[in-house]
Coordinates of N, CA and C in Angstrom, one line a residue:
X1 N 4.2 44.9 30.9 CA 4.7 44.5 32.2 C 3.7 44.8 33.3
X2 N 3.7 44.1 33.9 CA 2.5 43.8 35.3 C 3.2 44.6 36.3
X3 N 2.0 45.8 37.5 CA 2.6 46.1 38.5 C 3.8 44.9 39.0
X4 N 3.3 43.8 39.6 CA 4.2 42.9 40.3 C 5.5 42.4 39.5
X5 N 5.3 42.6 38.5 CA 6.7 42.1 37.9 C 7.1 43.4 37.5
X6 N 7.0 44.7 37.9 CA 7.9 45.8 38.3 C 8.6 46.2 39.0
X7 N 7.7 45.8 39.8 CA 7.7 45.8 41.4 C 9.1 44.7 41.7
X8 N 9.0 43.4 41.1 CA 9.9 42.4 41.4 C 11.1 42.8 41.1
X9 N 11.1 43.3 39.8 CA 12.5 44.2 38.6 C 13.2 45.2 39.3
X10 N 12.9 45.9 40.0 CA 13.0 47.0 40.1 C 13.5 47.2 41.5
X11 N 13.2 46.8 42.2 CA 12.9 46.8 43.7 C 13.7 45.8 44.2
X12 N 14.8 45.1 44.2 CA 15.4 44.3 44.8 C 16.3 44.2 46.0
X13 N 16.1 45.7 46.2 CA 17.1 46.3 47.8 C 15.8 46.4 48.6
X14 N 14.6 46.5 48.5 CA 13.6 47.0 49.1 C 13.0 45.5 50.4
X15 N 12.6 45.6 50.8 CA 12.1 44.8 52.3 C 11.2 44.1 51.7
X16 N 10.3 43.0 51.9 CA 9.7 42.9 51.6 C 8.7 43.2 51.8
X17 N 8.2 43.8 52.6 CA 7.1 44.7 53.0 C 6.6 46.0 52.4
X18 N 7.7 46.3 52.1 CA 7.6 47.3 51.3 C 7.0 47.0 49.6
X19 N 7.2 46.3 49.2 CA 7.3 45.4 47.7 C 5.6 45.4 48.3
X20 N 5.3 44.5 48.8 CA 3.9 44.1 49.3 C 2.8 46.0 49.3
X21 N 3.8 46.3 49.9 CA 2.6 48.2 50.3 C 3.0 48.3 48.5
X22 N 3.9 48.2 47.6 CA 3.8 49.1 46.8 C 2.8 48.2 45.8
X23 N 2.3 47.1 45.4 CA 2.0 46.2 45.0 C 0.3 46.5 45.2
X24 N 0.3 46.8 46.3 CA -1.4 47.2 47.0 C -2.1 48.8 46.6
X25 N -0.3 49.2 46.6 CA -0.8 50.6 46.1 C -1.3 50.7 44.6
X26 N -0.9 50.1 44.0 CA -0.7 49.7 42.4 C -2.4 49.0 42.0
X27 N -2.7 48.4 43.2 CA -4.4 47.5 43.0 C -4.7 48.4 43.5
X28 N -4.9 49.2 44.6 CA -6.0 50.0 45.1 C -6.7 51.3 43.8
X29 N -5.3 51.8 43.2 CA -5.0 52.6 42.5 C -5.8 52.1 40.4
X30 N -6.1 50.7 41.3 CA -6.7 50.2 39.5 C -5.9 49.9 38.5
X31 N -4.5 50.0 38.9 CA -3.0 50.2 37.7 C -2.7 48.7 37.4
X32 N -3.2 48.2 36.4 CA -2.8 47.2 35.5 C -1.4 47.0 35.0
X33 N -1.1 48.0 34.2 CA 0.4 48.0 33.7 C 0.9 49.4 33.8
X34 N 2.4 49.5 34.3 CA 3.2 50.3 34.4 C 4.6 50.2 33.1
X35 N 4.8 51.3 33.1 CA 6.5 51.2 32.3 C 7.0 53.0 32.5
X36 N 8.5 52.1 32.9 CA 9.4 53.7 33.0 C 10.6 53.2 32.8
X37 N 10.6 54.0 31.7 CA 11.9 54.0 31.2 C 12.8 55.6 31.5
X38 N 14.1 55.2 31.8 CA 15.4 55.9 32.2 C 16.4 56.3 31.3
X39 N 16.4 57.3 31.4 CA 18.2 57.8 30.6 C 18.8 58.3 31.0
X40 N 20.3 57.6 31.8 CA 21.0 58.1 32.4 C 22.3 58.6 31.6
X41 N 23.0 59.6 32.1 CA 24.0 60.2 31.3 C 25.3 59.6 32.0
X42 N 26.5 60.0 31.1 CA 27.8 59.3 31.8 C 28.1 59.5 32.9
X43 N 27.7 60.9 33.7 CA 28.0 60.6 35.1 C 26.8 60.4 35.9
X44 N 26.1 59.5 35.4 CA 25.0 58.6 36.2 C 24.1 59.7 36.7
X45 N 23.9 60.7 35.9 CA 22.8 61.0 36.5 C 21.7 60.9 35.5
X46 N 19.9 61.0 36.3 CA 19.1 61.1 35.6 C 18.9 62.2 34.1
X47 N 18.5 62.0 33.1 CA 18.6 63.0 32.2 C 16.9 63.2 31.8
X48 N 16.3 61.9 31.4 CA 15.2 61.4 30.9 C 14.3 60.5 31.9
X49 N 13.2 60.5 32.1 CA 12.4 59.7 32.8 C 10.8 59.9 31.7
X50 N 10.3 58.7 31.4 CA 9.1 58.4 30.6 C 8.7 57.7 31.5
X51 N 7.4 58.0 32.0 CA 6.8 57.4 32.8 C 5.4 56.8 32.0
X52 N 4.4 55.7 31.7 CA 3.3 55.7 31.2 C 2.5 54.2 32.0
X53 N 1.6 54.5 32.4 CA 0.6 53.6 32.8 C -0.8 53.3 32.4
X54 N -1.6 52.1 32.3 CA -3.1 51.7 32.4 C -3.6 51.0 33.1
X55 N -5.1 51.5 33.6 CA -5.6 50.6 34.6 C -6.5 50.8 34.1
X56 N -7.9 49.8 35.2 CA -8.8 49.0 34.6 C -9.8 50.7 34.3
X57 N -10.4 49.9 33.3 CA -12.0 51.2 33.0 C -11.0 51.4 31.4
X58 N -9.6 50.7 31.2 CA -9.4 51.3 30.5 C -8.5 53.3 30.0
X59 N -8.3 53.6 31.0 CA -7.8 55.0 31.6 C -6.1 54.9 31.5
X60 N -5.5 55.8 31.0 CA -4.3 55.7 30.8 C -3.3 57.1 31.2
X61 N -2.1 57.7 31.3 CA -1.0 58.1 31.6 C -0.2 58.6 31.0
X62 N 0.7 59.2 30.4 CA 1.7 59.8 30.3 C 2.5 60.6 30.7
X63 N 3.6 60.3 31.5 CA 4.8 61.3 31.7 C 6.1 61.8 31.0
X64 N 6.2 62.6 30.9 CA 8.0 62.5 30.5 C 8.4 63.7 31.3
X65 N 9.9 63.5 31.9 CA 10.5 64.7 32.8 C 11.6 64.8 32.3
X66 N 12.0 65.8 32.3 CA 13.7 66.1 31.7 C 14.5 66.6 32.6
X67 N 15.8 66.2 33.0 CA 16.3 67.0 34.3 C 17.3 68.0 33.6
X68 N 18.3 68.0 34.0 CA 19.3 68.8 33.7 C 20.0 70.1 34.6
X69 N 21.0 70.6 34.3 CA 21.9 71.6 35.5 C 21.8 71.6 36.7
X70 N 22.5 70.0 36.7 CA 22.6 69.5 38.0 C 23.8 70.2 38.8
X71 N 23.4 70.4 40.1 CA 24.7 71.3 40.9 C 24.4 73.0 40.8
X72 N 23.3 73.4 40.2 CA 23.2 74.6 40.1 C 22.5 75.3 41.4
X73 N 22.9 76.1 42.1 CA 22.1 76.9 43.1 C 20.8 77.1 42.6
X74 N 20.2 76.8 43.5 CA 18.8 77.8 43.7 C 18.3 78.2 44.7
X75 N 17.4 79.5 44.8 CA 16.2 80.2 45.7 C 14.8 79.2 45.9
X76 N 14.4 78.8 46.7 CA 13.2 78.3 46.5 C 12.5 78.7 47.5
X77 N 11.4 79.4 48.1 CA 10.3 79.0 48.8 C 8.7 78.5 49.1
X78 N 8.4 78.1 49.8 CA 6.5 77.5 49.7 C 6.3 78.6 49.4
X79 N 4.7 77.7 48.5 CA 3.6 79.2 48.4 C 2.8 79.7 49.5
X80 N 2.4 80.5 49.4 CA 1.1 81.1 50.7 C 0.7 79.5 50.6
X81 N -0.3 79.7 51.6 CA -0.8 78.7 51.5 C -2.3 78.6 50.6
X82 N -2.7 79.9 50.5 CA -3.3 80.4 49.6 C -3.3 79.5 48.3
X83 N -2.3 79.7 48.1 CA -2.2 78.8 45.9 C -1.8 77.3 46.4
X84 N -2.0 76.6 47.8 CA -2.0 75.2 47.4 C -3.2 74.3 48.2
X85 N -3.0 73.3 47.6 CA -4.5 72.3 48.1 C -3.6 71.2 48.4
X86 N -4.6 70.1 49.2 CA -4.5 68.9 50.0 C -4.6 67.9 49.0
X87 N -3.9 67.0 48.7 CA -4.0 65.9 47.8 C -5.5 65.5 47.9
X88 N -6.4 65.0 48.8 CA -7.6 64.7 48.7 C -8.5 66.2 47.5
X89 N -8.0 67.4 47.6 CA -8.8 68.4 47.0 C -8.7 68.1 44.7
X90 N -7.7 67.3 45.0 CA -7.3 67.0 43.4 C -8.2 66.3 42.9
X91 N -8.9 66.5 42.0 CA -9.8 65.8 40.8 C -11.0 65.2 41.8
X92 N -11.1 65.2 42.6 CA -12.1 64.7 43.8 C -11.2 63.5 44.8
X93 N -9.7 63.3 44.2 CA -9.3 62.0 44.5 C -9.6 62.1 46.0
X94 N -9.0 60.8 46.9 CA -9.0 60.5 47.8 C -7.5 61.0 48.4
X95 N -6.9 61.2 47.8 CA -5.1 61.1 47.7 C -4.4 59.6 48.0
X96 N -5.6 58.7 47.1 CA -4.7 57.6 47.7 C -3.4 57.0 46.9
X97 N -2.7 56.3 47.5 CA -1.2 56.3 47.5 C -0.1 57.7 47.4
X98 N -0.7 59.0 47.6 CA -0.3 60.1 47.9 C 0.5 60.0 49.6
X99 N 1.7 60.7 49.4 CA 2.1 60.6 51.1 C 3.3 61.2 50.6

């Protein structure tokens, strides 16, 4: 499946402007082909997400996320700022389509 015919699938509540930015994000980014597949449980929530992509040079992707104990409290706070970086500081990227 082609960014744009993901984009088309997927995205049918979205503006069309939006469809168009994500579409650009997808070329600027060199992403050829996308696929994400979902597994939702009976009370509609996320359980499974596989995410995997290729773009040009040949360069490819793999995700998988697992959710689970949904409704459960948590603590969370930021780190110092110490232990984090600026999207641009990653791999040398640019942070583009980062935001």
């Amino acid at each position: 499946m082609t960014p744009s015919e993901l984009v088309r699938m997927q995205s049918k509540d979205l503006k069309e402007s939006d469809k168009k930015a994500l579409e650009a994000q997808f070329k600027k980014q060199g992403i050829t082909e996308e696929k994400i597949d979902l597994w939702i449980d009976e009370n509609d929530l996320l359980v499974k997400k596989e995410e995997s992509f290729e773009a040009e040079g040949g360069s490819s992707s793999e995700n998988t996320v697992f959710s689970s104990d949904y409704g459960t409290e948590v603590e969370v706070s930021a780190p110092p700022p110490s232990q984090t970086l600026d999207s641009s500081q990653v791999n040398g990227s640019s942070g583009a389509g980062l935001s």
